[in-house]
PDB file of C-alpha atoms in Angstrom:
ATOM      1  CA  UNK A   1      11.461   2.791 -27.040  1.00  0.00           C
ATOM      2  CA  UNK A   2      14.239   4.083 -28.670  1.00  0.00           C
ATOM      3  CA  UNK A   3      17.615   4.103 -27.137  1.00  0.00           C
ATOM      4  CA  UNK A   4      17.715   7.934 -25.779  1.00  0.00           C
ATOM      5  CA  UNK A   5      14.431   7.688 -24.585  1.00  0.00           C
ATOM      6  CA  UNK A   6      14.921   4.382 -22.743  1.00  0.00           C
ATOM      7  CA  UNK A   7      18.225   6.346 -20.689  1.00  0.00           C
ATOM      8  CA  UNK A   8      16.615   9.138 -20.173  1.00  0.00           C
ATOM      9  CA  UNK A   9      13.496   7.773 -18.048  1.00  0.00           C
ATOM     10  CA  UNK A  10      16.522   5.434 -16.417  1.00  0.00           C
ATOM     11  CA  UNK A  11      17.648   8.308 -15.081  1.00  0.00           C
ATOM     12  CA  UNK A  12      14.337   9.759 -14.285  1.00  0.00           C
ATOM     13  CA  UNK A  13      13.799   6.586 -11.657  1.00  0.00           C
ATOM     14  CA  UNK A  14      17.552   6.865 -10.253  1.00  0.00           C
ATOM     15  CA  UNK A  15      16.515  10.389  -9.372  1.00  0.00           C
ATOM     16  CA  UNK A  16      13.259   9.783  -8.091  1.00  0.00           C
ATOM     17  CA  UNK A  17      14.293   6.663  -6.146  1.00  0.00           C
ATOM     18  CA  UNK A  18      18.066   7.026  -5.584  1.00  0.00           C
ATOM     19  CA  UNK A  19      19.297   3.706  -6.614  1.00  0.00           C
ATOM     20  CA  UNK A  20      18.032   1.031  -9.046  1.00  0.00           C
ATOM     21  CA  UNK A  21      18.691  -2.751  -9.857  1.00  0.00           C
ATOM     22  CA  UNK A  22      19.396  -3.709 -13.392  1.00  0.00           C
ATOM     23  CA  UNK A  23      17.542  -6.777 -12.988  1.00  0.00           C
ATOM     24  CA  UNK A  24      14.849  -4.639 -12.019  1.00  0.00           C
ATOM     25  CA  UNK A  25      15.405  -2.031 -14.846  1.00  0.00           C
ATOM     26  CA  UNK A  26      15.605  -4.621 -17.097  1.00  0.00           C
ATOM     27  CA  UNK A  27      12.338  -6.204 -16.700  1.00  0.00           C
ATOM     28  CA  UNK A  28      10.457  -2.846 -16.684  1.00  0.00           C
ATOM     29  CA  UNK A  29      12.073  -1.915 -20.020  1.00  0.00           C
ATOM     30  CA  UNK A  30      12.122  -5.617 -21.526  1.00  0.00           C
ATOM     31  CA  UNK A  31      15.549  -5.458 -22.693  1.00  0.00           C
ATOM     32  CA  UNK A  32      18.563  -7.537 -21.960  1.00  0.00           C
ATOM     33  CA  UNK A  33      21.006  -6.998 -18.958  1.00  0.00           C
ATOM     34  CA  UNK A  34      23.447  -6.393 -20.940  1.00  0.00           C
ATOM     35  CA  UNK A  35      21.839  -3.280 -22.466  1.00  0.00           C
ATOM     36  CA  UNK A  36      21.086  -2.377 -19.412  1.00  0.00           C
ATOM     37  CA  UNK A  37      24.544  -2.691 -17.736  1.00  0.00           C
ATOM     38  CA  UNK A  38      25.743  -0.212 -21.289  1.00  0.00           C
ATOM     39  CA  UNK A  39      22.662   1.870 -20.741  1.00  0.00           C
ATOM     40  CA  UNK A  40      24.097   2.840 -16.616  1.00  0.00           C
ATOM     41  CA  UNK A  41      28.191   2.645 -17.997  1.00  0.00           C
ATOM     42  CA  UNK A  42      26.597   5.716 -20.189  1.00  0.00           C
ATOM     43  CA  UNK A  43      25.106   7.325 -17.728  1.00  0.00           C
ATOM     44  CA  UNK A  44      27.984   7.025 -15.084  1.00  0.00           C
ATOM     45  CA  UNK A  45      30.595   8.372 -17.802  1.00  0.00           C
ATOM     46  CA  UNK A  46      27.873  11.559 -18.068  1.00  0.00           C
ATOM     47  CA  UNK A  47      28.237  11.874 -14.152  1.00  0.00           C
ATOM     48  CA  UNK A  48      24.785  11.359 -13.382  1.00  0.00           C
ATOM     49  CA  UNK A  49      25.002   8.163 -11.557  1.00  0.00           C
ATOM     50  CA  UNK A  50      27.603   5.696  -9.824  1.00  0.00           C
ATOM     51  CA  UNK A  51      27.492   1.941 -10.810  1.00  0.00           C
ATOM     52  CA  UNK A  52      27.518  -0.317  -8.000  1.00  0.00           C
ATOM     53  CA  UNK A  53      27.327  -4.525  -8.470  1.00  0.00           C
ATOM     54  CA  UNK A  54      23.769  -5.442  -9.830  1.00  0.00           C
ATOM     55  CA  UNK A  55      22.797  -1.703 -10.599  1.00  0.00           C
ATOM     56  CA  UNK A  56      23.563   1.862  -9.869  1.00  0.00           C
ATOM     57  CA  UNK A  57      22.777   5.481  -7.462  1.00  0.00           C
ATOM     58  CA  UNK A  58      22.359   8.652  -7.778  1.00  0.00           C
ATOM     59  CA  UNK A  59      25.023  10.669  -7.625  1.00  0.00           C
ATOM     60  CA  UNK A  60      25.692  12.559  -4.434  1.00  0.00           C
ATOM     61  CA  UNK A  61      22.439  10.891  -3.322  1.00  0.00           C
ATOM     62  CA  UNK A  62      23.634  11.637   0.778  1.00  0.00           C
ATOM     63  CA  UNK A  63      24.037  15.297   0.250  1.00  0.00           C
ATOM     64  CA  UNK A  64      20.352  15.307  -0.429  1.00  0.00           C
ATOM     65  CA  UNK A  65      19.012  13.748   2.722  1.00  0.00           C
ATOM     66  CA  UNK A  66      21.796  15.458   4.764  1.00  0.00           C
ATOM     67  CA  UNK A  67      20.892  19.071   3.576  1.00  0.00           C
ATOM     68  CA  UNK A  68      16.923  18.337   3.270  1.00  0.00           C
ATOM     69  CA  UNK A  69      16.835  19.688   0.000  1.00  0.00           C
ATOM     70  CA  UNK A  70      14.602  17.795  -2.765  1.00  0.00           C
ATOM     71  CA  UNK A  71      15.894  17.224  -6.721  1.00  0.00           C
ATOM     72  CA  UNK A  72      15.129  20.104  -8.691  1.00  0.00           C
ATOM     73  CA  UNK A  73      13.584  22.260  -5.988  1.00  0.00           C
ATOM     74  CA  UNK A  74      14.825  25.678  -7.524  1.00  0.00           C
ATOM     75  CA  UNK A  75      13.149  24.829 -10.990  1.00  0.00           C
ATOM     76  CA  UNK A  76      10.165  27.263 -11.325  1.00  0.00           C
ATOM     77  CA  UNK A  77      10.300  28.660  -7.986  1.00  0.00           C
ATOM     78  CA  UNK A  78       8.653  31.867  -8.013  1.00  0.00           C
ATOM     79  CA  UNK A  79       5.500  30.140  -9.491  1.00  0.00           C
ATOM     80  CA  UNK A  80       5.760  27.171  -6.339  1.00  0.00           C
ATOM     81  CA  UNK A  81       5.556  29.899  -3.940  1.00  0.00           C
ATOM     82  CA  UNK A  82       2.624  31.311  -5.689  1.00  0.00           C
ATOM     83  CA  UNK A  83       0.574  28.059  -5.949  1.00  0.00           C
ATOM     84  CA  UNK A  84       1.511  27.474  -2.011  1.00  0.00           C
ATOM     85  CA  UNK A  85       0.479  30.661  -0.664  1.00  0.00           C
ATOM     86  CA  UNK A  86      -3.420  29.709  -2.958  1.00  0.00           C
ATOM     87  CA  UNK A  87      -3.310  26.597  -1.449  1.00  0.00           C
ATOM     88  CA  UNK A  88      -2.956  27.887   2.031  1.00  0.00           C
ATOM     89  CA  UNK A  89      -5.953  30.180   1.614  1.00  0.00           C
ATOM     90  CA  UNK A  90      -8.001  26.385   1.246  1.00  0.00           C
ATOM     91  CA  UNK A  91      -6.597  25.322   4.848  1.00  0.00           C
ATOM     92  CA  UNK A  92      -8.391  26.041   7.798  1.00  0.00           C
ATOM     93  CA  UNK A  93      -7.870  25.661  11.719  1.00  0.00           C
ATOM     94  CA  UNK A  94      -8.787  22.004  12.342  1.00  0.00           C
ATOM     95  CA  UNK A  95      -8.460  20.724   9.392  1.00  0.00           C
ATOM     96  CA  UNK A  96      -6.842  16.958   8.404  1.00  0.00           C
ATOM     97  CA  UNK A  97      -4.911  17.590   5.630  1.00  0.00           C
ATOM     98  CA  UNK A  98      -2.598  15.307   3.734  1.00  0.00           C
ATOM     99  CA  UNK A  99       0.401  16.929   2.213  1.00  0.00           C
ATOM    100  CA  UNK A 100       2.181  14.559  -0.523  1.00  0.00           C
ATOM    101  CA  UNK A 101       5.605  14.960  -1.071  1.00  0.00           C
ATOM    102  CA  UNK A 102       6.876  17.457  -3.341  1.00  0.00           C
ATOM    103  CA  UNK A 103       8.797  21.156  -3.402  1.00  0.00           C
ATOM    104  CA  UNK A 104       5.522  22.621  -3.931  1.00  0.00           C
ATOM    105  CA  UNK A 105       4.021  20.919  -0.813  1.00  0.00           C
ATOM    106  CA  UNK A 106       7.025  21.878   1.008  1.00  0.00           C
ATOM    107  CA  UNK A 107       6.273  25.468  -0.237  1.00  0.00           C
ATOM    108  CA  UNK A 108       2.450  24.849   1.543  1.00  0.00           C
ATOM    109  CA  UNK A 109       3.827  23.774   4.513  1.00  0.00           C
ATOM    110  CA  UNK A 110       6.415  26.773   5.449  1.00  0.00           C
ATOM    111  CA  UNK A 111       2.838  28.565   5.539  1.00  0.00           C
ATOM    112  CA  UNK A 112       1.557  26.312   7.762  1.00  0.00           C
ATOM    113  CA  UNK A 113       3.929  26.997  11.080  1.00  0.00           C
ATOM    114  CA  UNK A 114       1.413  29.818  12.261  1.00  0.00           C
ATOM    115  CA  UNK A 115      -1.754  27.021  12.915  1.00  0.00           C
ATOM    116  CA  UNK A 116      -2.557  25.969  16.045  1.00  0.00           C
ATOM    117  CA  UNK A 117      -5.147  23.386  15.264  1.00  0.00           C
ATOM    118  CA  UNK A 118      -4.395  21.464  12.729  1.00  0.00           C
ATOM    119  CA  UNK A 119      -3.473  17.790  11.648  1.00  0.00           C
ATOM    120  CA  UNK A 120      -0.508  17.081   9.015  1.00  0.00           C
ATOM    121  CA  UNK A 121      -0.537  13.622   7.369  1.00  0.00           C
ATOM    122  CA  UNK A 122       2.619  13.063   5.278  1.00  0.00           C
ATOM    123  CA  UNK A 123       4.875  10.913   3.657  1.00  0.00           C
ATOM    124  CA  UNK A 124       7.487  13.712   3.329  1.00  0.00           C
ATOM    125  CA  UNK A 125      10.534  13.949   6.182  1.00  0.00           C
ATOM    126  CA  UNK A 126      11.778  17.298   5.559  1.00  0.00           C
ATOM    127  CA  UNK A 127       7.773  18.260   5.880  1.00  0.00           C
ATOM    128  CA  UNK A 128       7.469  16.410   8.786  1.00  0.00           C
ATOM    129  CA  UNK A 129      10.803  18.171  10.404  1.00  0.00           C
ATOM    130  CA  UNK A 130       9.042  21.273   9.805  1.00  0.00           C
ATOM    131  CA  UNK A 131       5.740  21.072  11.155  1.00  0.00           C
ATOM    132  CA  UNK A 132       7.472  18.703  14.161  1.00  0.00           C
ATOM    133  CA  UNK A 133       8.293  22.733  15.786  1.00  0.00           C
ATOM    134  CA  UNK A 134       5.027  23.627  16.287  1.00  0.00           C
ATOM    135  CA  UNK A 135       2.958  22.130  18.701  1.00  0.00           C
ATOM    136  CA  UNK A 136      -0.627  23.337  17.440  1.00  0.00           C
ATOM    137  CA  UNK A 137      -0.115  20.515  14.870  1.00  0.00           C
ATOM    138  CA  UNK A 138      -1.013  17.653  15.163  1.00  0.00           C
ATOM    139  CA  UNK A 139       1.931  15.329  12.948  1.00  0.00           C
ATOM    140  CA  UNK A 140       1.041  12.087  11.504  1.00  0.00           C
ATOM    141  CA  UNK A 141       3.889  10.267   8.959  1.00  0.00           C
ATOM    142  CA  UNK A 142       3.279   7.089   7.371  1.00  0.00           C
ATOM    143  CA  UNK A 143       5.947   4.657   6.914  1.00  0.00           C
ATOM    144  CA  UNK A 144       7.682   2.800   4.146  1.00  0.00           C
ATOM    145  CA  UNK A 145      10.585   2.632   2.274  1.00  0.00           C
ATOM    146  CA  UNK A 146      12.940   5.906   2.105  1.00  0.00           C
ATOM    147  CA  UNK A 147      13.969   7.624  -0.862  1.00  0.00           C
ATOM    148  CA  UNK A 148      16.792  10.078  -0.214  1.00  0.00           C
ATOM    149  CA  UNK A 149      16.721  12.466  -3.734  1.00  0.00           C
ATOM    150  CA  UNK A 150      12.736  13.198  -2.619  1.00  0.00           C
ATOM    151  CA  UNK A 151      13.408  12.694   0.924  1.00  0.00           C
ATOM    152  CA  UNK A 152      10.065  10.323   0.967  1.00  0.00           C
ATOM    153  CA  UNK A 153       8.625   7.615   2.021  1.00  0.00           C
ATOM    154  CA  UNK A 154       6.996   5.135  -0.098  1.00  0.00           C
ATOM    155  CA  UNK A 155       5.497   1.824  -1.598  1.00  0.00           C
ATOM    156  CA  UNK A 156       2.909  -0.247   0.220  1.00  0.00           C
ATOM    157  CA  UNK A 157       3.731   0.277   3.856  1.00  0.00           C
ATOM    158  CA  UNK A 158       3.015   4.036   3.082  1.00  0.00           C
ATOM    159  CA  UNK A 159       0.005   3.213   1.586  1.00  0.00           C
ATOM    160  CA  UNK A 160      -0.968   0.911   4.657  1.00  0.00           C
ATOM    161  CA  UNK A 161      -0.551   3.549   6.876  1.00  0.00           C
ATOM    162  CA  UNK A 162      -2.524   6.263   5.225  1.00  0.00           C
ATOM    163  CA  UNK A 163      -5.103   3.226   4.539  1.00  0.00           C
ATOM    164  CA  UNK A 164      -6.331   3.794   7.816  1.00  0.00           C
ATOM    165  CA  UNK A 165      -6.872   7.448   7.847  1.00  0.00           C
ATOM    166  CA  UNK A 166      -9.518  10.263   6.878  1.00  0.00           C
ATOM    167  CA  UNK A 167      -8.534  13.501   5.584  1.00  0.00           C
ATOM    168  CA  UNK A 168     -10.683  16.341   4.716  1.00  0.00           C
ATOM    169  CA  UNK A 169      -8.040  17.598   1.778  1.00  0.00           C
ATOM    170  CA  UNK A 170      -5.393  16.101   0.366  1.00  0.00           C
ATOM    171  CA  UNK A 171      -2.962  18.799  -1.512  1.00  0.00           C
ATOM    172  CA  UNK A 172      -1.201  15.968  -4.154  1.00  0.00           C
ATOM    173  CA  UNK A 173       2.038  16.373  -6.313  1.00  0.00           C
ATOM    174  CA  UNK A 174       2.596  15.059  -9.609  1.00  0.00           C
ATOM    175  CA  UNK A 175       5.727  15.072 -11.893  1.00  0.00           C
ATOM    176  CA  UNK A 176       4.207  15.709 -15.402  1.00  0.00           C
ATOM    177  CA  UNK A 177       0.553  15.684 -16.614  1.00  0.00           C
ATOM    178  CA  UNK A 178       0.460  14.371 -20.144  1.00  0.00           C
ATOM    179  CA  UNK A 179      -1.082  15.539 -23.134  1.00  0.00           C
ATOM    180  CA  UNK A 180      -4.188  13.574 -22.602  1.00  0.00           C
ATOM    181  CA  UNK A 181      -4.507  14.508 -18.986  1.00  0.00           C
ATOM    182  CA  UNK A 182      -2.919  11.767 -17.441  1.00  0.00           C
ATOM    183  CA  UNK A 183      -1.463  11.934 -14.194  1.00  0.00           C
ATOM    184  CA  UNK A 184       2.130  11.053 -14.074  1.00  0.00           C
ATOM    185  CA  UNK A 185       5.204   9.776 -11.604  1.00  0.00           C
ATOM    186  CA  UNK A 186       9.044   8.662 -12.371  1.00  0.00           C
ATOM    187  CA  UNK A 187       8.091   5.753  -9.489  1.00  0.00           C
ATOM    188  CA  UNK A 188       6.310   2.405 -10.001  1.00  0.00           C
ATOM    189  CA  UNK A 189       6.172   2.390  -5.810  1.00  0.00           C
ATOM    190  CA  UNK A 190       4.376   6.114  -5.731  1.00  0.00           C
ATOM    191  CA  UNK A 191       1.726   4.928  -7.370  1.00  0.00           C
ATOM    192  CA  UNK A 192      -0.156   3.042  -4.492  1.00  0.00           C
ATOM    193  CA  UNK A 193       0.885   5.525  -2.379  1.00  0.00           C
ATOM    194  CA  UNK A 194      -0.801   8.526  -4.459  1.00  0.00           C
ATOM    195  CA  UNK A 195      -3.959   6.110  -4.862  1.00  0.00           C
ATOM    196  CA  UNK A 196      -4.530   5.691  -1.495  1.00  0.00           C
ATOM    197  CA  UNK A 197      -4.033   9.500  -0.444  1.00  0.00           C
ATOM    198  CA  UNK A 198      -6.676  10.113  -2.882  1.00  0.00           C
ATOM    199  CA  UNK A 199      -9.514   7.415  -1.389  1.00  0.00           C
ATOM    200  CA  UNK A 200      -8.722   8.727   2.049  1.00  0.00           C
ATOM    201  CA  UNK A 201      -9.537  12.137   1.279  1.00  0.00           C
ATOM    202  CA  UNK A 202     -12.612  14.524   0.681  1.00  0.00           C
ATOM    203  CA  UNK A 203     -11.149  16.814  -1.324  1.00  0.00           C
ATOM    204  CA  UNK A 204      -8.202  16.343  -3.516  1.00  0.00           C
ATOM    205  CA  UNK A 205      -5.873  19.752  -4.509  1.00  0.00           C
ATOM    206  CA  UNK A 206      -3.698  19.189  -7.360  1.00  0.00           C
ATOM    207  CA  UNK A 207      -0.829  21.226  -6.798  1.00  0.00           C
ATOM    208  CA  UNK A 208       1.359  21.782  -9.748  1.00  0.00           C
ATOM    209  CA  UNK A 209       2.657  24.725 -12.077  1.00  0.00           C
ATOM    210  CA  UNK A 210       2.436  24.659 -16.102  1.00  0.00           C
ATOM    211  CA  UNK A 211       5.897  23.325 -17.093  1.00  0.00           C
ATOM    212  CA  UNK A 212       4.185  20.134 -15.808  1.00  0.00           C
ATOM    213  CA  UNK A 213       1.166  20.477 -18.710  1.00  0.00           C
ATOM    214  CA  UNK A 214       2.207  18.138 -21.549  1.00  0.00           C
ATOM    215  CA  UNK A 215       5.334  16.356 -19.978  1.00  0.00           C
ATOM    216  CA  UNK A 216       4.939  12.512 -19.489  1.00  0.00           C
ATOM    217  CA  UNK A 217       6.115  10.448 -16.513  1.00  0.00           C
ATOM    218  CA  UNK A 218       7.287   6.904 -16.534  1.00  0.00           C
ATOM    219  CA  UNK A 219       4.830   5.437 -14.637  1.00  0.00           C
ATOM    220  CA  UNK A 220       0.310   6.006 -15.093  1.00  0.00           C
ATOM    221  CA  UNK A 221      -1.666   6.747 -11.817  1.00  0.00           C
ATOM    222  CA  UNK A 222      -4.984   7.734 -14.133  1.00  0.00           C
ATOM    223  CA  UNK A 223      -6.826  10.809 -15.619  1.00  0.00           C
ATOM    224  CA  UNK A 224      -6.572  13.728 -14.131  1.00  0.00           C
ATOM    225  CA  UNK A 225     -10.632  14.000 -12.947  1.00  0.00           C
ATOM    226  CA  UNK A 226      -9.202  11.690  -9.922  1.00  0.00           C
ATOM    227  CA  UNK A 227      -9.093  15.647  -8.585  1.00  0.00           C
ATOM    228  CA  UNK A 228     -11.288  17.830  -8.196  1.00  0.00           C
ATOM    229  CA  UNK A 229      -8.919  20.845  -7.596  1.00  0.00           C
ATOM    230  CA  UNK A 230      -5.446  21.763 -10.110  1.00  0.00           C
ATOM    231  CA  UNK A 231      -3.805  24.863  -8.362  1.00  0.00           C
ATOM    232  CA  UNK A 232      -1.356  26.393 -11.145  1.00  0.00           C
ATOM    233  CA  UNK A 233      -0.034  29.672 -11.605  1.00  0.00           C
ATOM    234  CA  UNK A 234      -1.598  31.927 -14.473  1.00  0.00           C
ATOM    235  CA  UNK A 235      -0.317  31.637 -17.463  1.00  0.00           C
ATOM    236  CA  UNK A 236      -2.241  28.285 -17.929  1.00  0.00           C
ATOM    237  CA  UNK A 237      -3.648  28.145 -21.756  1.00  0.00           C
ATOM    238  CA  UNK A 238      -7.214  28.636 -22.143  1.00  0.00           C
ATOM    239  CA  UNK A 239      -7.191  25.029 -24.246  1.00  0.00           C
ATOM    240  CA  UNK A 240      -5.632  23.686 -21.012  1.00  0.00           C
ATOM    241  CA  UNK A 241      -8.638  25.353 -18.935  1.00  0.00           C
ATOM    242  CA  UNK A 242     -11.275  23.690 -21.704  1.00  0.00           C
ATOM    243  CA  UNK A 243     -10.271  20.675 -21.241  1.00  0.00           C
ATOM    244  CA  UNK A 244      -9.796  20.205 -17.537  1.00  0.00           C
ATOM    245  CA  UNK A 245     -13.084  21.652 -16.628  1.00  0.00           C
ATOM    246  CA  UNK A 246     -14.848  18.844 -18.956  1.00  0.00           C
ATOM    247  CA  UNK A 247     -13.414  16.793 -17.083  1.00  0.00           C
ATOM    248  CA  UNK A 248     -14.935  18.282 -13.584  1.00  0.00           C
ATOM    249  CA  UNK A 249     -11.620  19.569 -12.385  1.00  0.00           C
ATOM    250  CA  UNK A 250     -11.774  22.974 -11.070  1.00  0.00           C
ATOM    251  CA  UNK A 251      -8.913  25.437 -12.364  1.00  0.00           C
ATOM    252  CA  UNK A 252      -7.758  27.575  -9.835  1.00  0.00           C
ATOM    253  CA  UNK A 253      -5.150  30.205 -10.903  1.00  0.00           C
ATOM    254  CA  UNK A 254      -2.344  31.595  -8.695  1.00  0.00           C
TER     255      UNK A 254
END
């Protein structure tokens, strides 16, 4: 991996986690320490992250959790709202959904304060804050460890939790699906987690819009026919369409 490459999907894990440890970053990468250590010193000196003994954070990492708003949240907007409001029209009174976290998902559950029977499974806090106001739903959030930038919860005692539990649709996130229709996450520790929501659930909604076509992760959770739904606004190519419906995924356009 070349030297740009390797800092950039640093930084993609520092913003998806919060923090990281070089011993940690090293291993992943399979570099020294040392490069590691000059790989964070760069990044610090851009202003992306703080170095702290043994690794580094994200910068401004509390403002996130204090002001519940998620990395990046603003980018494509207008096309979120869209593939919300579509997903919404899949939700029905007594349903058990799972909502991943995500601004998109966030975007679903705004529409979701009018139900009155209804049960929310969800890994997300800000989610959970806003569904905890109404009491026609039913809240369920799993444990695990806490990542401020997503305001998340993650790694195998999320996975645990949603172990136990049956959904009838899962609406699921992802940060990038690659050019061979891969799904794809910044996080080693999401991966479990997304897994898991998937084998608890009957249905599974992909939720994302089509900057995320072609753009490749860090980490591998598998092909994208792990879903049988991809909710995406409009302007998704027709090659796109082609090849997602041989693989059984239905295309639904916002």
């Amino acid at each position: 991996m070349a030297l740009n490459q390797r800092r950039i999907k640093i930084l993609e894990l520092i913003r998806e986690d919060g923090h990281a440890k070089v011993q940690e970053l090293s291993r992943i990468f399979s570099v020294t320490e040392v490069t590691i250590r000059q790989d964070l010193e760069f990044l610090e000196k851009l202003g992306y992250i703080q170095r702290e003994h043994g690794g580094a954070f994200l910068k401004d990492v509390g403002t996130f959790a204090k002001t519940g708003k998620l990395v990046n949240q603003e980018q494509s907007h207008e096309e979120k709202v869209a593939i919300a409001q579509k997903a919404a029209s899949y939700i029905n009174e007594d349903d058990v959904i799972i909502l991943d976290s995500g601004s998109t998902t966030t975007e679903i559950a705004k529409l979701l304060l009018k139900y009155n029977r209804l049960t929310v499974i969800t890994n997300a806090l800000n989610i959970a804050l806003m569904l905890g106001e109404n009491p026609g739903i039913n809240l369920i959030v799993t444990g695990g460890e806490f990542k401020a930038p997503t305001l998340s919860l993650t790694g195998d005692m999320a996975a645990q939790s949603i172990s136990h539990l049956h959904a009838n649709k899962l609406f699921l996130a992802t940060a990038g699906i690659s050019a061979d229709m891969n799904l794809t996450y910044p996080s080693l520790s999401d991966l479990v987690v997304k897994k898991t929501m998937i084998e608890s659930a009957d249905q599974v909604f992909l939720v994302a819009d089509t900057s995320k076509m072609g753009n490749s992760a860090f980490a591998t959770l598998g092909p994208i026919s792990m879903v049988q739904h991809l909710i995406t606004n409009d302007n998704i190519s027709d090659d796109a369409v082609k090849k997602l419906e041989k693989m059984n995924v239905e295309v639904l356009k916002a």
